[in-house]
Amino acid sequence: QALQALQVSPGIMMMLARSGPGPRPCACVQGRVHRNGRRFIAMNNPRALVEDREVSMADADARLEQLRERFASADTANKGALDRDALRNLLECTETFCLTQHWLPDEVLDAVMAKYDRDNNGTIDFDEFLILAKDKVMLEGKLEEFDAAFKAVAGDADEITAKQLQKLFEGLGDPKSDGEMTEILSKYDKDGNGKIDFAEFLEMARTHTVELNSVVEYVTMDGGDSKAAEEQKKGGSAKAESGGGMKWPWQSKETKKERPADTPPVTEVKSKAEFLAIVEAESPNLVVLEVAFTWCRPCKGFQRKFERFAGHYTSPRFVKIFGNENDDTKAFVKHDLKVQASPAFYTFRLSEDHPDALDPVSSWTGANEDRFRTNLNEALDDSEKP
C-alpha cells in the first residue's frame, strides 16, 4: 500500500516482492531507483531518457554517448557534477561555439539550477543532466545559423524591434497579440530598451520561444537573402576588421629567417605585440591564430585537434591566445579582431596584398574539424601543403 501511495509501477512492486525476505538493496520512488544514496534513473538505464519509439537502440546509444561527452567537457574540474559556473557555460554554449561574453541572465541560471538539482546539493550530476537534456534546455545549433537568422530579421541593425519580432511570429504562423508581445519583451528584453539584441535572441532560441530551423526556413522563403546568408553561401564568415592596425614590412622568402628549432607546434602568446612580432618574423609564411577563452567548452574540446593540425601542417605557424588572459589580450581580441564567438580562427600573411599585420587573410568560427581543414587548405599555398 505504501508503494502504491508513492505511485510505484506494478512491475517494480513485483520485482521487490520476489526478492524475498531480508534487507532490500533498493527503495523505488516514482520509478526512480536509489542505491547507496545515488540515483539510478529508469532502473539504472539512462538510455531510457534519450530513447524514442521511432529511434533505434543504436541511435539512442550514440545520443547518450554525445551527452556523456558534452557533460564531461563541461565538468572541467572532473568532479562528476556541474556547479553553477559550469552549468552557465553548458547552457550558454553549443557543441561548436561560445559567445565571448556571458549572456544568460542570473535569474534564468538560478531557475534552471533549482529545477534540475533534484537533491539540492548545489550541483547537477549526470542523471540530472540527462533530464535537463531531454527537456531540451540546452542551446543547439551553429553560430552562423543563429547569426544569419538574426540578421535576416534585424536587417542592418544590431537589434530586432518589437514590430520586426511581431512580423516574424506572423510569418511563422504564430501571430502574437499586443499583450502577448508585451509579455515576450518583458521576459527577454533584459535591458528594457524595447528591442531584442543577439544575446536575448539566443535565449529565445534556447527556450524554444523561436525555433531556429523555422526562422531560417521562413526568412529563406521570404526572400531573406541577407548579406550574412550570402557570406555563408560563400563558405566563410565576414573577415574581422583590422581597425587600422600597425604596418609591418613584409619579407621575401630569400630574406626570411629560419624558425628556431625549439619552437613549439603551437605558440601561446599573451599580448598583441607578441603576436605581431610572430607575424612579422614568419613573413611570408602563413600564421594561423586561434582565439579561445578559458571558460569556453568548445575551445577545450578543439585543443588537441588544433595541436594535431599544427603537427601535420609544419609550414604555417600555429598560434593561440586566450582572450581573457589579461587586459592586453582582452583589448586585442575585442577591438582589433572583433571576436564575437569562440573558438575563432584567423589566418595572417604579410605580403604586398596584405601589408597590415592585423588584416587577416581569412577568418571563421566554431569547433568544426572539417571546416577548419577546408579553410586552412584554402589559405595555404600549394608549396605549404604537406
CSV table of C-alpha atoms in Angstrom, one decimal:
chain,number,residue,atom,x,y,z
A,1,GLN,CA,0.0,0.0,0.0
A,2,ALA,CA,2.8,2.3,0.8
A,3,LEU,CA,4.4,1.6,-2.6
A,4,GLN,CA,1.1,2.2,-4.3
A,5,ALA,CA,0.8,5.5,-2.5
A,6,LEU,CA,4.1,6.5,-3.9
A,7,GLN,CA,2.9,5.6,-7.4
A,8,VAL,CA,5.5,2.9,-8.0
A,9,SER,CA,4.8,0.8,-11.1
A,10,PRO,CA,3.4,-2.7,-10.7
A,11,GLY,CA,6.4,-4.2,-12.4
A,12,ILE,CA,8.8,-2.7,-9.8
A,13,MET,CA,6.5,-3.8,-7.0
A,14,MET,CA,6.5,-7.4,-8.3
A,15,MET,CA,10.3,-7.3,-8.6
A,16,LEU,CA,10.6,-6.3,-4.9
A,17,ALA,CA,8.0,-8.9,-3.8
A,18,ARG,CA,10.0,-11.6,-5.5
A,19,SER,CA,13.3,-10.6,-3.8
A,20,GLY,CA,12.3,-12.5,-0.7
A,21,PRO,CA,12.8,-11.6,3.0
A,22,GLY,CA,15.7,-9.6,4.3
A,23,PRO,CA,17.0,-6.1,3.7
A,24,ARG,CA,16.1,-4.5,0.4
A,25,PRO,CA,19.0,-3.1,-1.6
A,26,CYS,CA,16.8,-0.6,-3.3
A,27,ALA,CA,13.8,1.6,-2.5
A,28,CYS,CA,11.9,2.8,-5.5
A,29,VAL,CA,10.2,6.2,-5.6
A,30,GLN,CA,8.2,7.2,-8.7
A,31,GLY,CA,10.0,4.9,-11.0
A,32,ARG,CA,13.5,6.1,-9.8
A,33,VAL,CA,15.8,3.6,-8.1
A,34,HIS,CA,18.0,4.8,-5.2
A,35,ARG,CA,21.1,2.8,-4.1
A,36,ASN,CA,23.6,4.0,-1.6
A,37,GLY,CA,22.3,7.5,-1.8
A,38,ARG,CA,22.9,7.7,-5.6
A,39,ARG,CA,20.1,7.9,-8.1
A,40,PHE,CA,19.8,5.3,-10.9
A,41,ILE,CA,17.3,6.7,-13.5
A,42,ALA,CA,14.9,4.4,-15.2
A,43,MET,CA,16.1,1.2,-13.4
A,44,ASN,CA,19.7,2.1,-14.0
A,45,ASN,CA,19.1,2.5,-17.7
A,46,PRO,CA,20.0,6.1,-18.7
A,47,ARG,CA,19.2,5.2,-22.3
A,48,ALA,CA,15.6,5.5,-21.4
A,49,LEU,CA,15.9,9.3,-21.2
A,50,VAL,CA,17.2,9.6,-24.7
A,51,GLU,CA,15.2,6.8,-26.4
A,52,ASP,CA,12.3,7.5,-28.7
A,53,ARG,CA,9.9,4.9,-30.1
A,54,GLU,CA,11.0,5.9,-33.6
A,55,VAL,CA,14.7,5.9,-32.7
A,56,SER,CA,16.8,2.7,-32.8
A,57,MET,CA,18.7,1.5,-29.8
A,58,ALA,CA,21.9,2.2,-31.7
A,59,ASP,CA,20.9,5.8,-32.3
A,60,ALA,CA,19.9,6.1,-28.6
A,61,ASP,CA,23.3,4.8,-27.5
A,62,ALA,CA,25.0,7.3,-29.9
A,63,ARG,CA,23.0,10.1,-28.5
A,64,LEU,CA,23.8,9.0,-24.9
A,65,GLU,CA,27.5,9.0,-25.8
A,66,GLN,CA,27.2,12.5,-27.2
A,67,LEU,CA,25.6,13.7,-24.0
A,68,ARG,CA,28.3,12.0,-21.9
A,69,GLU,CA,30.9,13.9,-23.9
A,70,ARG,CA,29.1,17.2,-23.6
A,71,PHE,CA,28.7,16.6,-19.8
A,72,ALA,CA,32.4,15.7,-19.5
A,73,SER,CA,33.5,18.8,-21.4
A,74,ALA,CA,31.5,21.0,-19.1
A,75,ASP,CA,32.8,19.2,-16.0
A,76,THR,CA,36.3,20.8,-16.3
A,77,ALA,CA,37.0,20.0,-12.6
A,78,ASN,CA,36.3,16.3,-13.1
A,79,LYS,CA,34.0,16.2,-10.1
A,80,GLY,CA,31.3,14.2,-11.8
A,81,ALA,CA,28.9,17.1,-11.3
A,82,LEU,CA,28.4,20.7,-12.6
A,83,ASP,CA,28.5,23.6,-10.3
A,84,ARG,CA,26.8,27.0,-11.1
A,85,ASP,CA,29.6,28.3,-13.3
A,86,ALA,CA,29.9,25.0,-15.2
A,87,LEU,CA,26.2,25.0,-15.7
A,88,ARG,CA,26.3,28.5,-17.1
A,89,ASN,CA,28.9,27.5,-19.6
A,90,LEU,CA,26.9,24.4,-20.6
A,91,LEU,CA,23.7,26.5,-21.2
A,92,GLU,CA,25.5,29.4,-23.0
A,93,CYS,CA,27.5,27.3,-25.4
A,94,THR,CA,26.5,24.8,-28.1
A,95,GLU,CA,28.8,21.9,-29.0
A,96,THR,CA,30.6,24.2,-31.5
A,97,PHE,CA,30.7,27.8,-30.2
A,98,CYS,CA,30.5,30.1,-27.2
A,99,LEU,CA,30.0,33.8,-27.3
A,100,THR,CA,32.8,35.9,-25.9
A,101,GLN,CA,30.6,37.3,-23.1
A,102,HIS,CA,28.2,35.7,-20.7
A,103,TRP,CA,24.6,36.3,-21.8
A,104,LEU,CA,22.4,34.1,-19.7
A,105,PRO,CA,20.6,36.2,-17.0
A,106,ASP,CA,21.4,35.1,-13.5
A,107,GLU,CA,17.7,34.6,-12.6
A,108,VAL,CA,17.4,32.1,-15.5
A,109,LEU,CA,20.5,30.3,-14.4
A,110,ASP,CA,19.2,30.1,-10.9
A,111,ALA,CA,15.8,28.8,-12.1
A,112,VAL,CA,17.4,26.0,-14.1
A,113,MET,CA,19.6,25.0,-11.2
A,114,ALA,CA,16.7,25.0,-8.8
A,115,LYS,CA,14.6,22.9,-11.2
A,116,TYR,CA,17.1,20.2,-12.1
A,117,ASP,CA,19.2,20.0,-8.9
A,118,ARG,CA,16.8,17.3,-7.5
A,119,ASP,CA,18.9,16.5,-4.4
A,120,ASN,CA,19.5,20.2,-3.6
A,121,ASN,CA,23.3,19.8,-3.3
A,122,GLY,CA,24.1,22.8,-5.4
A,123,THR,CA,25.3,20.8,-8.4
A,124,ILE,CA,23.9,19.0,-11.5
A,125,ASP,CA,25.1,15.4,-11.7
A,126,PHE,CA,24.8,13.2,-14.8
A,127,ASP,CA,21.4,11.8,-14.0
A,128,GLU,CA,20.0,15.3,-13.5
A,129,PHE,CA,21.8,16.4,-16.7
A,130,LEU,CA,20.0,13.7,-18.7
A,131,ILE,CA,16.7,15.1,-17.6
A,132,LEU,CA,17.8,18.6,-18.5
A,133,ALA,CA,18.9,17.4,-21.9
A,134,LYS,CA,15.6,15.5,-22.5
A,135,ASP,CA,13.7,18.7,-21.7
A,136,LYS,CA,15.7,20.5,-24.4
A,137,VAL,CA,17.0,23.2,-22.1
A,138,MET,CA,20.4,23.4,-23.8
A,139,LEU,CA,21.2,25.7,-26.8
A,140,GLU,CA,21.6,23.8,-30.0
A,141,GLY,CA,22.8,25.0,-33.4
A,142,LYS,CA,25.6,26.6,-35.2
A,143,LEU,CA,26.7,30.2,-34.8
A,144,GLU,CA,26.4,31.0,-38.5
A,145,GLU,CA,22.8,29.8,-38.4
A,146,PHE,CA,21.9,32.0,-35.4
A,147,ASP,CA,23.7,34.9,-36.9
A,148,ALA,CA,22.0,34.5,-40.3
A,149,ALA,CA,18.6,34.2,-38.8
A,150,PHE,CA,19.1,37.2,-36.5
A,151,LYS,CA,20.4,39.4,-39.3
A,152,ALA,CA,17.7,38.3,-41.7
A,153,VAL,CA,15.1,39.7,-39.2
A,154,ALA,CA,17.1,42.7,-37.9
A,155,GLY,CA,18.5,43.8,-41.2
A,156,ASP,CA,21.5,46.1,-40.9
A,157,ALA,CA,20.6,46.9,-37.3
A,158,ASP,CA,22.1,45.3,-34.2
A,159,GLU,CA,18.7,44.7,-32.6
A,160,ILE,CA,15.3,43.4,-33.5
A,161,THR,CA,12.5,45.8,-33.0
A,162,ALA,CA,9.1,44.8,-31.5
A,163,LYS,CA,7.5,45.3,-34.8
A,164,GLN,CA,10.0,43.1,-36.6
A,165,LEU,CA,9.6,40.4,-34.0
A,166,GLN,CA,5.8,40.6,-34.3
A,167,LYS,CA,6.1,40.2,-38.0
A,168,LEU,CA,8.4,37.2,-37.6
A,169,PHE,CA,5.8,35.4,-35.4
A,170,GLU,CA,3.1,36.2,-38.0
A,171,GLY,CA,5.4,34.7,-40.7
A,172,LEU,CA,5.9,31.6,-38.6
A,173,GLY,CA,2.2,31.1,-38.3
A,174,ASP,CA,2.1,32.0,-34.7
A,175,PRO,CA,0.8,35.6,-34.6
A,176,LYS,CA,1.0,37.4,-31.2
A,177,SER,CA,-1.3,40.0,-29.8
A,178,ASP,CA,0.0,43.3,-28.5
A,179,GLY,CA,-0.5,41.9,-25.0
A,180,GLU,CA,1.5,38.7,-25.8
A,181,MET,CA,4.2,40.8,-27.4
A,182,THR,CA,4.4,42.9,-24.2
A,183,GLU,CA,4.9,39.7,-22.2
A,184,ILE,CA,7.6,38.4,-24.5
A,185,LEU,CA,9.5,41.6,-24.4
A,186,SER,CA,9.1,41.8,-20.6
A,187,LYS,CA,10.6,38.3,-20.4
A,188,TYR,CA,13.5,38.6,-22.8
A,189,ASP,CA,14.3,42.3,-23.2
A,190,LYS,CA,16.6,42.4,-20.2
A,191,ASP,CA,18.0,45.9,-20.8
A,192,GLY,CA,14.5,47.3,-21.2
A,193,ASN,CA,15.1,49.2,-24.4
A,194,GLY,CA,12.1,47.6,-26.2
A,195,LYS,CA,14.3,45.6,-28.6
A,196,ILE,CA,15.9,42.2,-28.8
A,197,ASP,CA,19.7,42.0,-29.2
A,198,PHE,CA,21.6,38.9,-30.3
A,199,ALA,CA,22.1,37.5,-26.7
A,200,GLU,CA,18.5,38.0,-26.0
A,201,PHE,CA,17.6,36.3,-29.3
A,202,LEU,CA,19.8,33.3,-28.2
A,203,GLU,CA,17.8,33.0,-25.0
A,204,MET,CA,14.6,33.0,-27.0
A,205,ALA,CA,16.0,30.2,-29.1
A,206,ARG,CA,17.2,28.2,-26.1
A,207,THR,CA,13.7,28.3,-24.5
A,208,HIS,CA,12.1,27.5,-27.9
A,209,THR,CA,10.1,30.7,-28.0
A,210,VAL,CA,11.5,30.9,-31.5
A,211,GLU,CA,12.7,27.8,-33.3
A,212,LEU,CA,15.9,28.3,-35.2
A,213,ASN,CA,15.1,26.0,-38.1
A,214,SER,CA,11.7,27.6,-38.6
A,215,VAL,CA,13.2,31.1,-38.6
A,216,VAL,CA,15.8,30.1,-41.2
A,217,GLU,CA,13.2,28.4,-43.4
A,218,TYR,CA,10.9,31.4,-43.0
A,219,VAL,CA,13.5,34.1,-44.0
A,220,THR,CA,14.6,31.9,-46.9
A,221,MET,CA,11.1,31.6,-48.2
A,222,ASP,CA,10.5,35.3,-47.6
A,223,GLY,CA,13.4,36.2,-49.8
A,224,GLY,CA,15.6,36.9,-46.8
A,225,ASP,CA,18.8,36.6,-48.8
A,226,SER,CA,20.7,38.8,-46.4
A,227,LYS,CA,24.3,39.8,-46.5
A,228,ALA,CA,25.1,37.2,-43.8
A,229,ALA,CA,23.4,34.5,-45.8
A,230,GLU,CA,25.4,35.4,-48.9
A,231,GLU,CA,28.6,35.2,-46.9
A,232,GLN,CA,27.6,31.8,-45.5
A,233,LYS,CA,27.0,30.5,-49.0
A,234,LYS,CA,30.5,31.5,-50.0
A,235,GLY,CA,31.7,29.3,-47.2
A,236,GLY,CA,33.0,31.7,-44.6
A,237,SER,CA,32.1,34.4,-42.2
A,238,ALA,CA,32.9,38.0,-42.7
A,239,LYS,CA,36.5,38.9,-42.2
A,240,ALA,CA,37.3,40.7,-39.0
A,241,GLU,CA,38.2,44.4,-39.5
A,242,SER,CA,41.7,45.3,-38.6
A,243,GLY,CA,40.8,48.7,-37.3
A,244,GLY,CA,43.8,50.4,-38.8
A,245,GLY,CA,46.5,48.2,-37.3
A,246,MET,CA,50.2,48.6,-37.3
A,247,LYS,CA,52.1,48.3,-40.6
A,248,TRP,CA,54.9,45.8,-40.9
A,249,PRO,CA,57.4,45.3,-43.7
A,250,TRP,CA,56.8,42.0,-45.4
A,251,GLN,CA,59.7,39.9,-46.3
A,252,SER,CA,60.6,37.7,-49.2
A,253,LYS,CA,61.4,34.0,-48.9
A,254,GLU,CA,65.0,34.7,-49.6
A,255,THR,CA,65.4,37.0,-46.6
A,256,LYS,CA,63.2,35.0,-44.2
A,257,LYS,CA,65.0,33.7,-41.2
A,258,GLU,CA,64.7,30.0,-40.2
A,259,ARG,CA,62.2,29.3,-37.4
A,260,PRO,CA,64.1,28.3,-34.2
A,261,ALA,CA,64.4,24.6,-33.6
A,262,ASP,CA,62.8,24.8,-30.2
A,263,THR,CA,59.6,26.5,-31.5
A,264,PRO,CA,56.6,24.5,-30.1
A,265,PRO,CA,53.9,23.3,-32.5
A,266,VAL,CA,51.5,25.8,-31.0
A,267,THR,CA,52.8,29.0,-29.6
A,268,GLU,CA,50.7,30.7,-26.9
A,269,VAL,CA,51.0,34.5,-26.8
A,270,LYS,CA,50.0,36.8,-24.0
A,271,SER,CA,49.9,40.2,-25.8
A,272,LYS,CA,49.2,41.9,-29.1
A,273,ALA,CA,52.8,42.9,-29.5
A,274,GLU,CA,54.0,39.3,-29.1
A,275,PHE,CA,51.6,38.1,-31.8
A,276,LEU,CA,52.6,40.9,-34.2
A,277,ALA,CA,56.2,40.0,-33.8
A,278,ILE,CA,55.5,36.4,-34.8
A,279,VAL,CA,53.5,37.6,-37.9
A,280,GLU,CA,56.5,39.7,-39.0
A,281,ALA,CA,59.1,37.0,-38.2
A,282,GLU,CA,57.1,34.4,-40.2
A,283,SER,CA,56.6,36.5,-43.3
A,284,PRO,CA,55.8,35.5,-45.9
A,285,ASN,CA,54.6,32.2,-44.4
A,286,LEU,CA,51.0,31.8,-43.1
A,287,VAL,CA,50.2,32.3,-39.4
A,288,VAL,CA,47.2,30.5,-38.0
A,289,LEU,CA,45.7,32.1,-34.9
A,290,GLU,CA,43.1,30.5,-32.5
A,291,VAL,CA,41.3,32.8,-30.1
A,292,ALA,CA,40.0,30.9,-27.1
A,293,PHE,CA,38.6,31.6,-23.7
A,294,THR,CA,39.4,29.6,-20.6
A,295,TRP,CA,35.7,29.0,-19.9
A,296,CYS,CA,34.8,28.0,-23.5
A,297,ARG,CA,33.9,24.3,-23.7
A,298,PRO,CA,34.2,24.0,-27.5
A,299,CYS,CA,37.7,25.6,-27.2
A,300,LYS,CA,38.8,22.9,-24.7
A,301,GLY,CA,37.3,20.2,-27.0
A,302,PHE,CA,39.2,21.5,-30.0
A,303,GLN,CA,42.6,21.9,-28.3
A,304,ARG,CA,44.1,18.5,-29.2
A,305,LYS,CA,42.7,18.8,-32.7
A,306,PHE,CA,44.4,22.2,-33.1
A,307,GLU,CA,47.7,20.7,-31.9
A,308,ARG,CA,47.3,17.7,-34.3
A,309,PHE,CA,46.8,20.2,-37.2
A,310,ALA,CA,50.0,22.0,-36.1
A,311,GLY,CA,51.9,18.8,-36.1
A,312,HIS,CA,50.7,17.8,-39.6
A,313,TYR,CA,51.0,21.2,-41.3
A,314,THR,CA,54.6,22.2,-40.4
A,315,SER,CA,54.9,25.2,-42.8
A,316,PRO,CA,52.4,27.6,-41.2
A,317,ARG,CA,53.0,28.9,-37.7
A,318,PHE,CA,50.2,28.0,-35.3
A,319,VAL,CA,49.5,30.5,-32.5
A,320,LYS,CA,46.9,30.6,-29.7
A,321,ILE,CA,45.7,33.4,-27.5
A,322,PHE,CA,43.2,33.4,-24.6
A,323,GLY,CA,41.0,36.4,-24.9
A,324,ASN,CA,40.5,36.7,-21.1
A,325,GLU,CA,44.2,36.2,-20.2
A,326,ASN,CA,44.8,39.9,-19.3
A,327,ASP,CA,43.8,43.4,-20.2
A,328,ASP,CA,46.0,43.5,-23.3
A,329,THR,CA,44.5,40.3,-24.8
A,330,LYS,CA,41.0,41.4,-23.9
A,331,ALA,CA,41.5,44.7,-25.9
A,332,PHE,CA,43.2,42.8,-28.7
A,333,VAL,CA,40.5,40.3,-29.4
A,334,LYS,CA,37.7,42.7,-28.8
A,335,HIS,CA,38.8,45.8,-30.6
A,336,ASP,CA,41.3,44.6,-33.2
A,337,LEU,CA,40.0,41.2,-34.0
A,338,LYS,CA,36.4,41.9,-33.1
A,339,VAL,CA,35.8,38.4,-31.8
A,340,GLN,CA,32.2,37.6,-31.1
A,341,ALA,CA,32.3,33.9,-30.6
A,342,SER,CA,34.9,31.3,-29.7
A,343,PRO,CA,36.8,29.4,-30.8
A,344,ALA,CA,37.6,31.9,-33.5
A,345,PHE,CA,40.3,31.3,-36.1
A,346,TYR,CA,42.3,33.8,-38.3
A,347,THR,CA,45.0,33.4,-40.9
A,348,PHE,CA,47.6,36.1,-41.5
A,349,ARG,CA,50.2,36.6,-44.1
A,350,LEU,CA,52.4,39.7,-44.7
A,351,SER,CA,52.6,40.3,-48.4
A,352,GLU,CA,52.0,43.0,-51.0
A,353,ASP,CA,48.3,42.2,-50.8
A,354,HIS,CA,48.3,42.2,-47.0
A,355,PRO,CA,50.9,44.7,-45.7
A,356,ASP,CA,48.9,45.1,-42.5
A,357,ALA,CA,49.8,42.5,-39.8
A,358,LEU,CA,46.3,42.9,-38.4
A,359,ASP,CA,44.5,42.3,-41.7
A,360,PRO,CA,43.5,38.6,-41.8
A,361,VAL,CA,43.6,36.6,-45.0
A,362,SER,CA,40.5,34.7,-43.7
A,363,SER,CA,38.5,34.1,-40.5
A,364,TRP,CA,35.9,31.7,-39.3
A,365,THR,CA,34.4,30.4,-36.0
A,366,GLY,CA,33.4,27.1,-34.4
A,367,ALA,CA,35.0,23.9,-33.3
A,368,ASN,CA,34.3,22.1,-36.6
A,369,GLU,CA,37.3,20.0,-37.7
A,370,ASP,CA,36.2,19.6,-41.4
A,371,ARG,CA,35.6,23.3,-41.7
A,372,PHE,CA,39.0,24.1,-40.1
A,373,ARG,CA,40.8,21.8,-42.5
A,374,THR,CA,38.9,23.2,-45.6
A,375,ASN,CA,39.6,26.9,-44.6
A,376,LEU,CA,43.2,26.2,-43.8
A,377,ASN,CA,43.9,24.5,-47.1
A,378,GLU,CA,42.3,27.4,-48.9
A,379,ALA,CA,44.6,29.8,-47.2
A,380,LEU,CA,47.8,27.8,-47.9
A,381,ASP,CA,49.9,28.0,-51.0
A,382,ASP,CA,50.5,24.6,-52.7
A,383,SER,CA,54.1,24.6,-51.6
A,384,GLU,CA,53.0,24.9,-48.0
A,385,LYS,CA,50.7,21.9,-48.0
A,386,PRO,CA,52.1,18.6,-46.7
